[in-house]
Amino acid sequence: MRVTAIDQVELTGTLTELSVTWVGAPARRGLPVSFNQGNHLRAQRSGRGAWLAGRVRLPAAHPDPSRVAGAVARVLREHDALRASFTVSVVPTQDVFDATQVQVRPRVVGRVWHGFVESLLTQRCRAGDVPGIFFGILDDTVICAFDHAHADAITIDLVLRRLCEYYIDPTTPRRPTLSFADRCLIDAAEASSPSRCLDADSTRLMQVWHDFFTLTEGAVPAFPLCLGTGRAPQRTVIVALLTQSECAELLSDLSFATILSALAAAVADVGGPERLATLIPIHTRGSRTSGWHSTAGWLVSNAPVVVNAGDPTSATTWLRHASELAGLPLDHVLAQCRPHLPTEDVFMVSYLDYRKFGPALPGGQHISAVTSTDTAQFWFTRSEGGLELRVRHPARPVADGVIAGLLTALHRRLRQPRPLALPAP
């Protein structure tokens, strides 16, 4: 999977839209949304919406639109997160259509250019609209796109895989999944429970957050290098960092810890601090035996990390808490710790190993919208091709220079010999 953005790909070709409509009124109304969905929907009220898309090549030069429509309908029937509509308000909610209410019909659009496709995705994928999603055939590829409230990165991979499977063999058995809407109900009940974080384990995990915010002087950490002031249009930078053979040689089994320590060292090399504090996204689907493992939706929490430059062990110390912290409601964390936010967007570092999800998708791309930002965000991805990085930062000369210098230092740091990072006791 190539993690990219709409300004880094070319979506020109012959387009057939798989037009999605819902028949009747939603079967379930007024359901709560997840913490991340709520933040996204409130941001959309001020015009800062965003969508996610994916693209995969089908095993036919001219895919059969009816067959693709059937695959799309199956995916939508199986995942209620993709059948949701949202109220964009101070207290967002979601309504969910039943699996029997979906209709998917091919609509020939014809020859289109990239700008048209980008505008179409932006028009279709708005959380306040119904359905807020898009499917289409572009030449020999199928595209899926969702307002971010419907999906996270793993959802994009999951949907592309199912579309390929169901197109190749419409009799492919369904994988059992649990309902995302039910998960939102469970999480909302836990978040609203006054006693949810009073047990010994929750108290211990909350102390990890308190320790983190003590180190950051009570702030959600900002990117530690100067990128200029205020929001600006987004710049996307995508770089190949290591080949597959270099990954095998240079990355330990604790890949993310090694990457974080190299990033911290690179930040220090270009004038930043010797210690890097950031947030990392943690997916909350659980293990392969979890009923949520194959559920579409926005199943992500956050965990704190503080890493010393060039020291993977320091990152490992924080990462060992990450999966446990994912179960701690962020509403409770914010209420107890009350951190201040120096930028509107959050400085974060993500790592996702797509090899865990199955064989490489032919021509697989994760495509994000391009909006605006006031900080830097980093997405490291591992695939059969090696290690890549996508960076999102403000498009202004000072930021361009800082990020270019940082990436040069990161290339160098990743290739330095280092001792194997051992798990913390």
Short mmCIF file of C-alpha atoms in Angstrom, two decimals:
data_model
loop_
_atom_site.label_atom_id
_atom_site.label_comp_id
_atom_site.label_asym_id
_atom_site.label_seq_id
_atom_site.Cartn_x
_atom_site.Cartn_y
_atom_site.Cartn_z
CA MET A 1 0.00 0.00 0.00
CA ARG A 2 1.32 3.42 -0.95
CA VAL A 3 0.21 6.08 1.51
CA THR A 4 -0.11 9.28 -0.49
CA ALA A 5 -2.33 12.33 -1.02
CA ILE A 6 -4.55 13.71 -3.75
CA ASP A 7 -1.86 16.16 -4.89
CA GLN A 8 0.63 13.31 -5.37
CA VAL A 9 -1.42 11.00 -7.63
CA GLU A 10 -2.98 11.19 -11.08
CA LEU A 11 -6.69 10.33 -11.31
CA THR A 12 -7.33 10.85 -15.02
CA GLY A 13 -9.19 8.30 -17.13
CA THR A 14 -12.62 6.93 -17.97
CA LEU A 15 -14.90 7.07 -14.93
CA THR A 16 -18.00 5.11 -14.00
CA GLU A 17 -19.45 6.14 -10.66
CA LEU A 18 -21.08 3.46 -8.52
CA SER A 19 -23.88 5.68 -7.27
CA VAL A 20 -24.91 4.85 -3.70
CA THR A 21 -28.37 5.67 -2.34
CA TRP A 22 -30.32 4.64 0.74
CA VAL A 23 -33.99 3.64 0.52
CA GLY A 24 -36.18 5.03 3.29
CA ALA A 25 -35.31 6.53 6.66
CA PRO A 26 -32.40 5.38 8.85
CA ALA A 27 -33.15 2.29 10.92
CA ARG A 28 -31.23 3.58 13.97
CA ARG A 29 -31.24 7.24 14.97
CA GLY A 30 -29.42 9.57 17.33
CA LEU A 31 -26.55 7.24 18.20
CA PRO A 32 -23.36 8.59 19.79
CA VAL A 33 -20.17 8.97 17.78
CA SER A 34 -16.64 8.10 18.81
CA PHE A 35 -14.23 10.62 20.35
CA ASN A 36 -12.32 11.12 17.09
CA GLN A 37 -15.51 11.33 15.04
CA GLY A 38 -16.82 14.03 17.37
CA ASN A 39 -13.68 16.13 17.03
CA HIS A 40 -13.73 15.72 13.25
CA LEU A 41 -17.40 16.67 12.95
CA ARG A 42 -17.00 19.75 15.14
CA ALA A 43 -14.01 20.82 13.03
CA GLN A 44 -16.12 20.39 9.92
CA ARG A 45 -18.51 23.04 11.28
CA SER A 46 -15.67 25.54 10.84
CA GLY A 47 -14.88 24.29 7.33
CA ARG A 48 -12.04 21.89 8.17
CA GLY A 49 -13.45 18.64 6.87
CA ALA A 50 -11.36 15.88 5.32
CA TRP A 51 -11.85 12.65 3.45
CA LEU A 52 -9.87 9.44 2.95
CA ALA A 53 -9.76 7.42 -0.25
CA GLY A 54 -8.22 4.26 -1.63
CA ARG A 55 -7.49 2.81 -5.03
CA VAL A 56 -6.71 -0.71 -6.22
CA ARG A 57 -6.26 -2.29 -9.65
CA LEU A 58 -8.77 -4.97 -10.58
CA PRO A 59 -7.78 -8.10 -12.55
CA ALA A 60 -9.48 -6.92 -15.75
CA ALA A 61 -8.57 -4.29 -18.33
CA HIS A 62 -12.24 -3.27 -18.48
CA PRO A 63 -13.96 -4.17 -15.17
CA ASP A 64 -17.62 -5.17 -15.33
CA PRO A 65 -19.56 -2.28 -13.70
CA SER A 66 -22.42 -4.51 -12.56
CA ARG A 67 -20.00 -6.90 -10.91
CA VAL A 68 -18.16 -4.04 -9.17
CA ALA A 69 -21.51 -2.61 -8.03
CA GLY A 70 -22.34 -5.99 -6.50
CA ALA A 71 -19.04 -6.02 -4.62
CA VAL A 72 -19.65 -2.47 -3.36
CA ALA A 73 -23.15 -3.39 -2.17
CA ARG A 74 -21.77 -6.38 -0.24
CA VAL A 75 -19.16 -4.24 1.49
CA LEU A 76 -21.77 -1.64 2.47
CA ARG A 77 -24.17 -4.28 3.79
CA GLU A 78 -21.44 -5.80 5.94
CA HIS A 79 -20.17 -2.59 7.58
CA ASP A 80 -22.58 -0.23 9.31
CA ALA A 81 -19.90 2.48 9.70
CA LEU A 82 -20.19 3.02 5.94
CA ARG A 83 -24.00 3.29 6.17
CA ALA A 84 -23.99 6.13 8.71
CA SER A 85 -25.11 9.71 8.29
CA PHE A 86 -24.03 12.38 10.74
CA THR A 87 -25.34 15.53 12.35
CA VAL A 88 -22.62 18.17 12.16
CA SER A 89 -23.27 20.00 15.44
CA VAL A 90 -21.71 20.82 18.80
CA VAL A 91 -22.86 17.39 20.01
CA PRO A 92 -22.64 15.23 16.87
CA THR A 93 -24.70 12.07 16.48
CA GLN A 94 -25.07 9.42 13.82
CA ASP A 95 -28.00 7.69 12.16
CA VAL A 96 -27.43 4.28 10.59
CA PHE A 97 -29.24 2.74 7.64
CA ASP A 98 -30.02 -0.97 7.60
CA ALA A 99 -28.15 -3.33 5.29
CA THR A 100 -31.36 -3.91 3.30
CA GLN A 101 -31.65 -0.20 2.45
CA VAL A 102 -28.59 0.08 0.21
CA GLN A 103 -28.76 0.54 -3.56
CA VAL A 104 -25.72 0.75 -5.84
CA ARG A 105 -26.11 1.61 -9.52
CA PRO A 106 -23.39 2.20 -12.14
CA ARG A 107 -23.47 5.66 -13.77
CA VAL A 108 -21.20 6.30 -16.73
CA VAL A 109 -19.44 9.66 -16.38
CA GLY A 110 -16.95 9.34 -19.24
CA ARG A 111 -13.47 10.73 -19.75
CA VAL A 112 -12.41 12.86 -16.76
CA TRP A 113 -9.37 14.76 -15.59
CA HIS A 114 -7.73 14.72 -12.18
CA GLY A 115 -9.21 18.03 -11.03
CA PHE A 116 -12.73 16.80 -11.78
CA VAL A 117 -12.21 13.62 -9.75
CA GLU A 118 -10.77 15.57 -6.81
CA SER A 119 -13.76 17.93 -6.85
CA LEU A 120 -16.15 14.98 -7.08
CA LEU A 121 -14.59 13.28 -4.05
CA THR A 122 -14.79 16.52 -2.05
CA GLN A 123 -18.41 17.01 -3.10
CA ARG A 124 -19.50 13.45 -2.34
CA CYS A 125 -17.57 12.89 0.89
CA ARG A 126 -19.06 15.32 3.39
CA ALA A 127 -20.21 13.99 6.73
CA GLY A 128 -23.39 16.08 6.87
CA ASP A 129 -24.51 14.75 3.50
CA VAL A 130 -26.02 11.37 2.65
CA PRO A 131 -24.35 9.03 1.87
CA GLY A 132 -21.05 10.91 2.39
CA ILE A 133 -19.14 8.21 0.49
CA PHE A 134 -17.99 7.52 -3.08
CA PHE A 135 -17.19 4.48 -5.21
CA GLY A 136 -16.09 4.53 -8.81
CA ILE A 137 -14.28 2.64 -11.57
CA LEU A 138 -11.45 4.62 -13.16
CA ASP A 139 -10.04 2.66 -16.10
CA ASP A 140 -8.95 -0.68 -14.57
CA THR A 141 -9.01 0.53 -10.95
CA VAL A 142 -11.73 0.90 -8.34
CA ILE A 143 -11.76 3.93 -6.03
CA CYS A 144 -13.44 4.17 -2.64
CA ALA A 145 -13.66 7.41 -0.66
CA PHE A 146 -15.26 8.37 2.64
CA ASP A 147 -15.62 11.39 4.81
CA HIS A 148 -13.13 10.73 7.62
CA ALA A 149 -16.02 10.20 10.05
CA HIS A 150 -16.76 6.89 8.29
CA ALA A 151 -13.27 5.45 8.15
CA ASP A 152 -9.67 5.25 9.31
CA ALA A 153 -6.56 4.03 7.48
CA ILE A 154 -7.19 0.35 8.21
CA THR A 155 -10.74 0.72 6.87
CA ILE A 156 -9.34 1.82 3.50
CA ASP A 157 -7.16 -1.30 3.28
CA LEU A 158 -10.02 -3.51 4.47
CA VAL A 159 -12.51 -2.14 1.93
CA LEU A 160 -10.08 -2.42 -0.99
CA ARG A 161 -9.33 -6.04 -0.07
CA ARG A 162 -13.01 -6.94 0.16
CA LEU A 163 -13.79 -5.25 -3.15
CA CYS A 164 -11.06 -7.27 -4.87
CA GLU A 165 -12.16 -10.52 -3.23
CA TYR A 166 -15.85 -10.04 -4.03
CA TYR A 167 -15.15 -8.93 -7.60
CA ILE A 168 -12.95 -11.96 -8.29
CA ASP A 169 -15.32 -14.39 -6.55
CA PRO A 170 -18.79 -13.10 -5.56
CA THR A 171 -19.34 -16.29 -3.50
CA THR A 172 -16.47 -15.45 -1.11
CA PRO A 173 -17.79 -16.03 2.43
CA ARG A 174 -18.36 -13.03 4.63
CA ARG A 175 -15.91 -12.44 7.47
CA PRO A 176 -17.73 -12.09 10.78
CA THR A 177 -17.58 -8.56 12.16
CA LEU A 178 -19.14 -6.65 15.01
CA SER A 179 -21.10 -3.43 14.60
CA PHE A 180 -19.20 -0.14 14.73
CA ALA A 181 -22.35 1.66 15.90
CA ASP A 182 -22.60 -0.78 18.82
CA ARG A 183 -18.95 -0.10 19.62
CA CYS A 184 -19.72 3.63 19.77
CA LEU A 185 -22.54 2.91 22.22
CA ILE A 186 -20.21 0.83 24.41
CA ASP A 187 -17.47 3.46 24.35
CA ALA A 188 -19.92 6.28 25.07
CA ALA A 189 -21.29 4.41 28.09
CA GLU A 190 -17.78 3.88 29.43
CA ALA A 191 -16.79 7.50 28.82
CA SER A 192 -19.86 8.78 30.67
CA SER A 193 -19.36 6.49 33.67
CA PRO A 194 -17.92 8.43 36.65
CA SER A 195 -16.31 5.25 37.98
CA ARG A 196 -14.76 4.15 34.67
CA CYS A 197 -11.23 5.30 35.56
CA LEU A 198 -11.22 4.62 39.29
CA ASP A 199 -9.97 1.01 39.26
CA ALA A 200 -6.31 0.23 39.90
CA ASP A 201 -5.38 -0.41 36.25
CA SER A 202 -7.02 2.78 35.02
CA THR A 203 -5.38 4.79 37.80
CA ARG A 204 -2.00 3.36 36.82
CA LEU A 205 -2.56 4.18 33.15
CA MET A 206 -3.84 7.66 33.92
CA GLN A 207 -0.58 8.26 35.77
CA VAL A 208 1.26 7.60 32.49
CA TRP A 209 -0.63 10.52 30.97
CA HIS A 210 0.04 12.69 34.03
CA ASP A 211 3.76 11.88 33.77
CA PHE A 212 3.70 12.74 30.07
CA PHE A 213 2.06 16.12 30.58
CA THR A 214 4.45 16.87 33.42
CA LEU A 215 7.32 16.40 30.96
CA THR A 216 5.57 18.61 28.38
CA GLU A 217 4.69 21.30 30.95
CA GLY A 218 0.98 20.66 30.63
CA ALA A 219 0.76 20.90 26.85
CA VAL A 220 -0.15 18.58 24.04
CA PRO A 221 3.33 18.66 22.47
CA ALA A 222 3.90 20.93 19.49
CA PHE A 223 6.29 20.11 16.68
CA PRO A 224 9.60 21.33 18.16
CA LEU A 225 10.96 23.13 15.08
CA CYS A 226 9.70 26.47 13.76
CA LEU A 227 7.39 26.11 10.77
CA GLY A 228 6.04 29.66 10.82
CA THR A 229 2.91 30.96 12.51
CA GLY A 230 -0.71 30.03 11.89
CA ARG A 231 -2.46 27.82 9.37
CA ALA A 232 -1.36 27.59 5.77
CA PRO A 233 -2.23 25.39 2.79
CA GLN A 234 -0.87 21.88 3.21
CA ARG A 235 2.35 20.65 1.63
CA THR A 236 2.65 16.87 1.15
CA VAL A 237 6.07 15.24 1.02
CA ILE A 238 6.49 11.52 0.32
CA VAL A 239 9.89 9.87 0.57
CA ALA A 240 11.17 6.31 0.34
CA LEU A 241 13.40 5.82 3.38
CA LEU A 242 14.57 2.20 3.28
CA THR A 243 14.30 -0.66 0.81
CA GLN A 244 13.04 -4.02 2.01
CA SER A 245 16.59 -5.36 2.32
CA GLU A 246 17.66 -2.25 4.22
CA CYS A 247 14.70 -2.68 6.57
CA ALA A 248 15.79 -6.24 7.30
CA GLU A 249 19.31 -5.03 8.03
CA LEU A 250 18.65 -1.79 9.89
CA LEU A 251 15.30 -2.15 11.67
CA SER A 252 14.98 -4.41 14.68
CA ASP A 253 11.83 -6.34 15.56
CA LEU A 254 10.85 -3.19 17.44
CA SER A 255 10.63 -1.15 14.25
CA PHE A 256 8.56 1.75 15.56
CA ALA A 257 10.89 2.33 18.51
CA THR A 258 13.86 2.41 16.14
CA ILE A 259 12.07 4.82 13.80
CA LEU A 260 11.04 7.12 16.65
CA SER A 261 14.57 7.25 18.03
CA ALA A 262 15.95 8.06 14.56
CA LEU A 263 13.35 10.80 14.11
CA ALA A 264 14.21 12.26 17.54
CA ALA A 265 17.90 12.23 16.62
CA ALA A 266 17.17 13.92 13.29
CA VAL A 267 15.17 16.64 15.05
CA ALA A 268 18.11 17.24 17.38
CA ASP A 269 20.53 17.28 14.43
CA VAL A 270 18.72 20.24 12.85
CA GLY A 271 18.50 22.31 16.01
CA GLY A 272 15.66 20.77 17.99
CA PRO A 273 15.69 19.35 21.52
CA GLU A 274 17.45 16.12 22.49
CA ARG A 275 14.12 14.65 23.63
CA LEU A 276 11.05 14.38 21.40
CA ALA A 277 7.53 14.24 22.85
CA THR A 278 4.63 13.36 20.58
CA LEU A 279 1.35 11.48 20.31
CA ILE A 280 0.92 8.29 18.34
CA PRO A 281 -2.34 6.84 16.97
CA ILE A 282 -3.23 3.41 18.35
CA HIS A 283 -5.74 1.23 16.55
CA THR A 284 -8.33 -0.27 18.88
CA ARG A 285 -9.61 -3.25 16.91
CA GLY A 286 -7.74 -5.67 19.13
CA SER A 287 -6.07 -8.92 18.13
CA ARG A 288 -7.02 -11.18 15.22
CA THR A 289 -9.36 -13.06 17.56
CA SER A 290 -11.27 -9.88 18.41
CA GLY A 291 -14.71 -9.42 16.89
CA TRP A 292 -13.69 -5.90 15.94
CA HIS A 293 -10.62 -7.01 13.99
CA SER A 294 -12.34 -6.77 10.59
CA THR A 295 -14.74 -3.94 11.44
CA ALA A 296 -14.76 -0.81 9.29
CA GLY A 297 -14.92 2.53 11.11
CA TRP A 298 -12.75 5.00 12.98
CA LEU A 299 -11.24 2.73 15.61
CA VAL A 300 -8.28 4.75 16.82
CA SER A 301 -7.13 6.18 20.13
CA ASN A 302 -3.90 7.98 21.08
CA ALA A 303 -0.94 7.28 23.31
CA PRO A 304 1.95 9.46 24.49
CA VAL A 305 5.60 8.88 23.68
CA VAL A 306 8.76 10.62 24.87
CA VAL A 307 11.93 9.43 23.14
CA ASN A 308 15.54 10.43 23.61
CA ALA A 309 17.53 11.13 20.46
CA GLY A 310 19.00 7.90 19.12
CA ASP A 311 17.73 5.77 22.02
CA PRO A 312 15.16 3.12 20.96
CA THR A 313 14.90 1.83 24.53
CA SER A 314 13.42 5.13 25.70
CA ALA A 315 10.70 4.80 23.05
CA THR A 316 10.06 1.17 23.98
CA THR A 317 9.45 2.19 27.58
CA TRP A 318 6.52 4.34 26.44
CA LEU A 319 5.31 2.06 23.65
CA ARG A 320 4.79 -0.82 26.07
CA HIS A 321 1.88 1.14 27.56
CA ALA A 322 0.31 2.01 24.21
CA SER A 323 -2.12 -0.89 23.73
CA GLU A 324 -3.34 -0.60 27.32
CA LEU A 325 -3.77 3.17 27.03
CA ALA A 326 -5.95 2.67 23.97
CA GLY A 327 -8.69 1.42 26.29
CA LEU A 328 -8.64 4.52 28.48
CA PRO A 329 -11.34 7.00 27.35
CA LEU A 330 -9.66 10.15 26.06
CA ASP A 331 -12.54 12.20 27.48
CA HIS A 332 -11.37 11.17 30.95
CA VAL A 333 -7.74 11.89 30.11
CA LEU A 334 -8.55 15.43 28.99
CA ALA A 335 -10.83 16.04 31.97
CA GLN A 336 -8.20 14.93 34.49
CA CYS A 337 -5.04 16.29 32.85
CA ARG A 338 -6.48 19.44 31.23
CA PRO A 339 -3.62 19.98 28.76
CA HIS A 340 -3.49 23.08 26.61
CA LEU A 341 -3.21 22.81 22.84
CA PRO A 342 -0.56 25.07 21.25
CA THR A 343 -1.72 24.37 17.68
CA GLU A 344 -5.11 23.53 16.18
CA ASP A 345 -3.78 20.36 14.57
CA VAL A 346 -1.92 17.82 16.68
CA PHE A 347 1.73 16.96 16.07
CA MET A 348 1.71 13.18 15.76
CA VAL A 349 3.79 10.31 14.41
CA SER A 350 2.08 7.22 12.98
CA TYR A 351 3.45 3.81 12.01
CA LEU A 352 1.50 1.15 10.14
CA ASP A 353 2.83 -2.14 8.81
CA TYR A 354 0.59 -3.07 5.88
CA ARG A 355 2.23 -6.48 5.54
CA LYS A 356 0.10 -7.61 8.50
CA PHE A 357 -3.12 -7.20 6.53
CA GLY A 358 -2.38 -9.71 3.77
CA PRO A 359 -0.71 -9.88 0.35
CA ALA A 360 0.14 -6.62 -1.36
CA LEU A 361 -2.84 -5.04 -3.12
CA PRO A 362 -2.11 -4.50 -6.84
CA GLY A 363 -1.58 -0.78 -7.32
CA GLY A 364 -2.89 -0.18 -3.81
CA GLN A 365 -2.97 3.47 -2.73
CA HIS A 366 -4.25 5.21 0.38
CA ILE A 367 -5.12 8.75 -0.76
CA SER A 368 -5.82 11.59 1.66
CA ALA A 369 -7.41 14.95 0.98
CA VAL A 370 -5.22 18.05 0.95
CA THR A 371 -6.43 20.80 3.27
CA SER A 372 -4.53 23.20 5.54
CA THR A 373 -2.45 22.78 8.69
CA ASP A 374 -0.44 24.60 11.34
CA THR A 375 1.93 21.79 12.35
CA ALA A 376 3.78 18.75 11.01
CA GLN A 377 2.42 15.21 10.98
CA PHE A 378 4.32 12.05 10.02
CA TRP A 379 3.00 8.74 8.65
CA PHE A 380 5.61 5.97 8.44
CA THR A 381 4.44 2.90 6.52
CA ARG A 382 6.02 -0.50 6.01
CA SER A 383 5.14 -2.61 2.98
CA GLU A 384 6.72 -5.19 0.70
CA GLY A 385 8.66 -2.34 -0.89
CA GLY A 386 10.27 -1.15 2.34
CA LEU A 387 9.76 1.89 4.59
CA GLU A 388 8.13 5.08 3.32
CA LEU A 389 7.15 8.35 4.97
CA ARG A 390 4.42 10.85 4.22
CA VAL A 391 4.76 14.27 5.83
CA ARG A 392 2.06 16.92 6.03
CA HIS A 393 3.18 20.45 6.92
CA PRO A 394 2.37 24.11 6.19
CA ALA A 395 3.31 25.16 2.67
CA ARG A 396 5.55 28.12 3.43
CA PRO A 397 9.27 28.61 2.71
CA VAL A 398 10.45 28.34 6.31
CA ALA A 399 8.59 25.05 6.78
CA ASP A 400 9.79 23.69 3.43
CA GLY A 401 13.40 24.30 4.47
CA VAL A 402 12.99 22.82 7.95
CA ILE A 403 11.31 19.63 6.71
CA ALA A 404 13.85 19.18 3.90
CA GLY A 405 16.71 19.42 6.40
CA LEU A 406 14.94 17.07 8.80
CA LEU A 407 14.41 14.42 6.12
CA THR A 408 18.06 14.58 5.10
CA ALA A 409 19.06 14.01 8.72
CA LEU A 410 16.48 11.22 9.09
CA HIS A 411 17.87 9.36 6.06
CA ARG A 412 21.32 9.52 7.65
CA ARG A 413 20.15 8.49 11.12
CA LEU A 414 18.19 5.47 9.90
CA ARG A 415 21.31 4.10 8.25
CA GLN A 416 23.55 4.44 11.30
CA PRO A 417 24.51 1.18 13.04
CA ARG A 418 22.79 0.89 16.39
CA PRO A 419 22.48 -1.66 19.18
CA LEU A 420 19.39 -3.83 19.20
CA ALA A 421 16.59 -2.27 21.25
CA LEU A 422 15.56 -4.77 23.91
CA PRO A 423 12.10 -4.83 25.50
CA ALA A 424 11.95 -2.97 28.78
CA PRO A 425 11.72 -5.23 31.83
#
